[in-house]
Tab-separated table of C-alpha atoms and ligand atoms in Angstrom:
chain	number	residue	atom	x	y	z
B	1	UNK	CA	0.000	0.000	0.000
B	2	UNK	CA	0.572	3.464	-0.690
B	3	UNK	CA	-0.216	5.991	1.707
B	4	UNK	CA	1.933	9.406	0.069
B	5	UNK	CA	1.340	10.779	-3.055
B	6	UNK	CA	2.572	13.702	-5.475
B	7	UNK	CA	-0.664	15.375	-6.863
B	8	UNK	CA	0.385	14.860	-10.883
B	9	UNK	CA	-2.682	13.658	-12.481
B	10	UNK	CA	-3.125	10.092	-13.693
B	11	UNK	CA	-4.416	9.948	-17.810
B	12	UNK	CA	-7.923	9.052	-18.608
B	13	UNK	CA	-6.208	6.470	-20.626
B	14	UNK	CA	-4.102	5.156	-17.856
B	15	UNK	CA	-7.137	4.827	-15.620
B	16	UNK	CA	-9.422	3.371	-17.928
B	17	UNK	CA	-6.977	0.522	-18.443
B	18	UNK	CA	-6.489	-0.320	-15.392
B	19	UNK	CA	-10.636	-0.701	-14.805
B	20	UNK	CA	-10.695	-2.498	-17.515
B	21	UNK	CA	-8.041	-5.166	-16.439
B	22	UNK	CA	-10.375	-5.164	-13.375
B	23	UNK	CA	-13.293	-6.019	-15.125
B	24	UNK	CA	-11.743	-9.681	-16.426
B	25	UNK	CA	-11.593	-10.523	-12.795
B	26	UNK	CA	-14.056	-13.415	-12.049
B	27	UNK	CA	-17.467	-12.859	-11.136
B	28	UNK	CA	-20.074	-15.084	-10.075
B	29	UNK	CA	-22.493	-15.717	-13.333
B	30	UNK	CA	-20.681	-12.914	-14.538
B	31	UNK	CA	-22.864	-10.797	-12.938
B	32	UNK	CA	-20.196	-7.980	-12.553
B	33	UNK	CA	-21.620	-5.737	-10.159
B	34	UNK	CA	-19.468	-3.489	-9.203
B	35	UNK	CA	-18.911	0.404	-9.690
B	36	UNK	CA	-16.293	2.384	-9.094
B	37	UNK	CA	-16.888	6.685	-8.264
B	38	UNK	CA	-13.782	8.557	-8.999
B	39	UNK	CA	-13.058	12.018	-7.971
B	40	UNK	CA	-10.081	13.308	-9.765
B	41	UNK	CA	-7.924	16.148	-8.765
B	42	UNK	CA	-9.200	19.193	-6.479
B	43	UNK	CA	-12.433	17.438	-6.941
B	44	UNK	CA	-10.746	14.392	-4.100
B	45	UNK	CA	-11.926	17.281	-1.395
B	46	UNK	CA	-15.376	16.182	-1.922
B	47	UNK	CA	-14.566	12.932	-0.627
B	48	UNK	CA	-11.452	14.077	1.923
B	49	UNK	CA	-13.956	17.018	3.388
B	50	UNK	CA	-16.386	14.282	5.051
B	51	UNK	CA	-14.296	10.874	5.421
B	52	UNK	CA	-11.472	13.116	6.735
B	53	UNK	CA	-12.493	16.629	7.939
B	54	UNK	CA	-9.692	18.891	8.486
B	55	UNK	CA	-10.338	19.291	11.994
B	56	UNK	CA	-9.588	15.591	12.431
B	57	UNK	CA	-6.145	15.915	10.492
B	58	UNK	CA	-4.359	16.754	13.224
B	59	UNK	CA	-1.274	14.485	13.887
B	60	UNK	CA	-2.482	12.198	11.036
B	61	UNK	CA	1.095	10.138	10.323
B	62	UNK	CA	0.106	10.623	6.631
B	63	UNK	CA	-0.457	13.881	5.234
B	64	UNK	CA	1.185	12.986	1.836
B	65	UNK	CA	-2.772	10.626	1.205
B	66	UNK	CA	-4.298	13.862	0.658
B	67	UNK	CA	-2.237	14.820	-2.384
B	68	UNK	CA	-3.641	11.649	-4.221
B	69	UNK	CA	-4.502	12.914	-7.573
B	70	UNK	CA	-7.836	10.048	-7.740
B	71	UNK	CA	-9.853	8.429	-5.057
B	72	UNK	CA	-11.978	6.475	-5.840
B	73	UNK	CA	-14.806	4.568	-3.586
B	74	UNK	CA	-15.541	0.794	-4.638
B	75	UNK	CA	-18.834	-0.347	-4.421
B	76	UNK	CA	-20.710	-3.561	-4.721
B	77	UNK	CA	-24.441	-4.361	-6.349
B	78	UNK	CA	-26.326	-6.919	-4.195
B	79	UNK	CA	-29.432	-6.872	-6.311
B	80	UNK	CA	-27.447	-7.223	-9.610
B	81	UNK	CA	-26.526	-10.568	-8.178
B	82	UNK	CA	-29.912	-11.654	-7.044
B	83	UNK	CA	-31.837	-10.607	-10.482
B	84	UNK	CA	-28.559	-12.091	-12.213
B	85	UNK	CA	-29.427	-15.878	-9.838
B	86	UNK	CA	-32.924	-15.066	-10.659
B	87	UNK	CA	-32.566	-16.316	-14.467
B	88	UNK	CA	-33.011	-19.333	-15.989
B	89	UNK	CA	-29.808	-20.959	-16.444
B	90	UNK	CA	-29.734	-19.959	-12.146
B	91	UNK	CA	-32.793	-20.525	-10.966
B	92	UNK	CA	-31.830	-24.000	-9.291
B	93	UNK	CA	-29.778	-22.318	-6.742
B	94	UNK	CA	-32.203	-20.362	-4.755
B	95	UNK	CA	-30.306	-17.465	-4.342
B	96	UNK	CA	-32.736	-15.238	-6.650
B	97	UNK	CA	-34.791	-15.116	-3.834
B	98	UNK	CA	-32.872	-12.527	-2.247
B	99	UNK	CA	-29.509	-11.683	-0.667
B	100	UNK	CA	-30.699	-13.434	2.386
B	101	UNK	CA	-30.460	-16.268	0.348
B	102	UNK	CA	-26.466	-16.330	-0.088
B	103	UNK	CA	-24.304	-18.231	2.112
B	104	UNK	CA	-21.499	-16.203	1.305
B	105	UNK	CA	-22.169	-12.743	-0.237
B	106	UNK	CA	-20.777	-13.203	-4.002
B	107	UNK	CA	-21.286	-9.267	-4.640
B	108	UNK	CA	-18.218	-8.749	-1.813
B	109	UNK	CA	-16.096	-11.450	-3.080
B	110	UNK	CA	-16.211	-10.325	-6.825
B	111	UNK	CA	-16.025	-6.725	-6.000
B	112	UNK	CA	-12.718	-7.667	-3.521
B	113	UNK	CA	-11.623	-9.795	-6.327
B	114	UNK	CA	-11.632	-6.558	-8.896
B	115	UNK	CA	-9.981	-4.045	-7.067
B	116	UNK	CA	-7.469	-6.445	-5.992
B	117	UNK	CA	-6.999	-7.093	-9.764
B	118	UNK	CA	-7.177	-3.054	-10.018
B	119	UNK	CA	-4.698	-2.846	-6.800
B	120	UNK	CA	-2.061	-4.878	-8.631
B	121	UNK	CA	-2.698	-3.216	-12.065
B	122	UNK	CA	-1.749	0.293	-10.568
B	123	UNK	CA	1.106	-1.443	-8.784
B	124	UNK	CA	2.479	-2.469	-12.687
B	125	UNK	CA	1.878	0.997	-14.195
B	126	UNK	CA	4.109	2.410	-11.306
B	127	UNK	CA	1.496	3.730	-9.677
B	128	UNK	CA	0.863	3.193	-5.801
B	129	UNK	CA	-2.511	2.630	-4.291
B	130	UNK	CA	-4.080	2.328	-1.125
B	131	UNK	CA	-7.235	0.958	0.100
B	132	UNK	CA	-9.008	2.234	3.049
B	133	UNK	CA	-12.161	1.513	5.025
B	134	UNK	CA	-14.126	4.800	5.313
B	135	UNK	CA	-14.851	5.134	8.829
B	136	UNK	CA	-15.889	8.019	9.416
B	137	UNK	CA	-18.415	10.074	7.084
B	138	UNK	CA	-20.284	7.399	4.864
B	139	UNK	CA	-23.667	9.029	4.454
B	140	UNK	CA	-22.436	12.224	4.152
B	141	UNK	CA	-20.020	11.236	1.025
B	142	UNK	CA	-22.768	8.819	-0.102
B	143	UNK	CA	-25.122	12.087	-0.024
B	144	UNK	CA	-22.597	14.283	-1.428
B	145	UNK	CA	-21.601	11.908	-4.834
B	146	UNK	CA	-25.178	10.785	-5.299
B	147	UNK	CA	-24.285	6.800	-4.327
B	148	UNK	CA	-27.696	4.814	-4.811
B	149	UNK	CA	-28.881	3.347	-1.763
B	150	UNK	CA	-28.789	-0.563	-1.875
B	151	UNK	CA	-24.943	-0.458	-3.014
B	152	UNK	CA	-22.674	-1.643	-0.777
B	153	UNK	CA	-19.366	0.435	-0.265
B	154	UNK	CA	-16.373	-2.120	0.118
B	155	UNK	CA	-13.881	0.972	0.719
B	156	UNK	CA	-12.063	3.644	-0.974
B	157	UNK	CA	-8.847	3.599	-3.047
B	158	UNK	CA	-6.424	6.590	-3.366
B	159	UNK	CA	-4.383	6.010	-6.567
B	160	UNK	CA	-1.212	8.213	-8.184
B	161	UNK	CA	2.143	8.125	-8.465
B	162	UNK	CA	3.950	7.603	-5.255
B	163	UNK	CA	5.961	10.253	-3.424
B	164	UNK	CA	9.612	9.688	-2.771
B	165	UNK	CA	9.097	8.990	1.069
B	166	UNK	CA	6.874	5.967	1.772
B	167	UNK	CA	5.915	5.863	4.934
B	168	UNK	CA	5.154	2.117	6.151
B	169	UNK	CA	1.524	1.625	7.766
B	170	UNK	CA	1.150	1.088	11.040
B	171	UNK	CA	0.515	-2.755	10.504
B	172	UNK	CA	3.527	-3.161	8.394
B	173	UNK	CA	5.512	-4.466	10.917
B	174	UNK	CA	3.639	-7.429	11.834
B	175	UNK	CA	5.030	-10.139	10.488
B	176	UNK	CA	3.552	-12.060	7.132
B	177	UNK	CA	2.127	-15.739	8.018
B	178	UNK	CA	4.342	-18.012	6.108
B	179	UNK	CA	2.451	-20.553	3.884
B	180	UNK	CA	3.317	-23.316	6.728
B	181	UNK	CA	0.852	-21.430	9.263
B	182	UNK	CA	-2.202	-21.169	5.966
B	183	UNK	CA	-1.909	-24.398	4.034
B	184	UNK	CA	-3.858	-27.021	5.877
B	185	UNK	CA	-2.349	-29.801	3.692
B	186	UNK	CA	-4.885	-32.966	3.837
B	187	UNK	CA	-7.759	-31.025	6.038
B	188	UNK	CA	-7.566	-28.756	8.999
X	201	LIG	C1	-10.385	-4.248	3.901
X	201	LIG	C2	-9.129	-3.425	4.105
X	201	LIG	C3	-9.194	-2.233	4.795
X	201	LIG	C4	-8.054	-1.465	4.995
X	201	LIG	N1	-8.155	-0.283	5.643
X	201	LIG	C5	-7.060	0.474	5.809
X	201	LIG	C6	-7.173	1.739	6.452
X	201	LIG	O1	-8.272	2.166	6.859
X	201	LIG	N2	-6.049	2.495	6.594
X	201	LIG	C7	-4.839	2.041	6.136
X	201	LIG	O2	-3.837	2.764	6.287
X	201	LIG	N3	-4.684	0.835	5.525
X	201	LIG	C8	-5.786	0.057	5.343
X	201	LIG	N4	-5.650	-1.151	4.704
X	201	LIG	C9	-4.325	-1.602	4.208
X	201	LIG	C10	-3.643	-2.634	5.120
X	201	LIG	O3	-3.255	-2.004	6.325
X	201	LIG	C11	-2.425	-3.202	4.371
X	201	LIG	O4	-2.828	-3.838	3.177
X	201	LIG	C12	-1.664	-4.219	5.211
X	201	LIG	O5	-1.182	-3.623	6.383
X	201	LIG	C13	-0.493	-4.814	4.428
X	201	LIG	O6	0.375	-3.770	4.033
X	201	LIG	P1	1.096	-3.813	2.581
X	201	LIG	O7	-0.034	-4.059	1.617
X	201	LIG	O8	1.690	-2.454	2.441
X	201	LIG	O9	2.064	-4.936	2.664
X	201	LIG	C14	-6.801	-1.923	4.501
X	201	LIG	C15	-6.736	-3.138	3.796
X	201	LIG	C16	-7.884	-3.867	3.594
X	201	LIG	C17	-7.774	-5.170	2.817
């Protein structure tokens, strides 16, 4: 993750090729619900001002985030998946009877699945990214981009080109599980 920025802007062309690597990520019946809202520019404040009033800036270890030149908020469609289960060649699961229907929320995993795809495009354009649960501030930057109620915001992403200092998050020093401690070779 990238959490410092210089403000250059990123092309139209750069960022529509990343989205569009997104969109091959895999997606339950192909359903692809997802949406991305991207403020570009001077135009970030109208996300910053509510998720991250300036009042609560104070101390903030990374004051280089609010330079990023895009943010963008990832969302999620759980009725696109349940009219999408609803047809014919789906209508043996049961899960077009609602999203109380779904074991495991399909809209969140293929909507994870894409910006992780999106995450690792930036990464290979050289640019950084960061994704961050917004915390603070929902319905007011719901109210203030126009975000359709019934969409599910999985978090937003700052994108641009990274700044020369990096400064690690404050997780980054936990260590990373080694495969030994995941794999469950043969069951658990
Ligand atoms: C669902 C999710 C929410 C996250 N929220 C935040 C956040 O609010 N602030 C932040 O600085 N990083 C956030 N992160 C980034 C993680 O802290 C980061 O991916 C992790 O510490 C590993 O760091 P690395 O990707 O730089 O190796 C989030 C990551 C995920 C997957």
């Amino acid at each position: 993750m990238t959490r410092s920025f210089r403000p250059d802007p990123i092309d139209a062309a750069i960022l529509d090729g990343l989205v569009d690597l997104a969109s091959r990520s895999p997606s339950a019946g192909k359903a692809q619900g997802w949406h991305l809202v991207v403020l570009e520019g001077a135009d970030t404040e109208r996300f910053w001002r509510h998720a991250f009033p300036p009042e609560r800036r104070g101390g903030f270890r990374f004051p280089g985030l609010f330079h990023a030149p895009v943010v963008a908020l990832a969302l999620v469609d759980p009725a696109a998946y349940v009219a999408r289960y609803g047809e014919a060649d789906k209508a043996r699961t049961g899960l077009g009877a609602g999203p109380e229907a779904w074991p495991t929320p399909y809209w969140t995993v293929d909507g994870s699945m894409a910006v992780m795809t999106l995450l690792l495009a930036a990464e290979d354009a050289g640019l950084g990214a960061l994704l961050f649960a917004v915390f603070h501030g929902e319905a007011e930057v719901r109210a203030e981009l126009g975000v359709p109620d019934g969409l599910q915001l999985l978090g937003a992403i700052a994108l641009g080109w990274p700044a020369e200092e990096r400064p690690p998050g404050r997780s980054a020093s936990r260590p990373r599980r080694p495969p030994t401690e995941i794999l469950h070779r043969g069951g658990w």
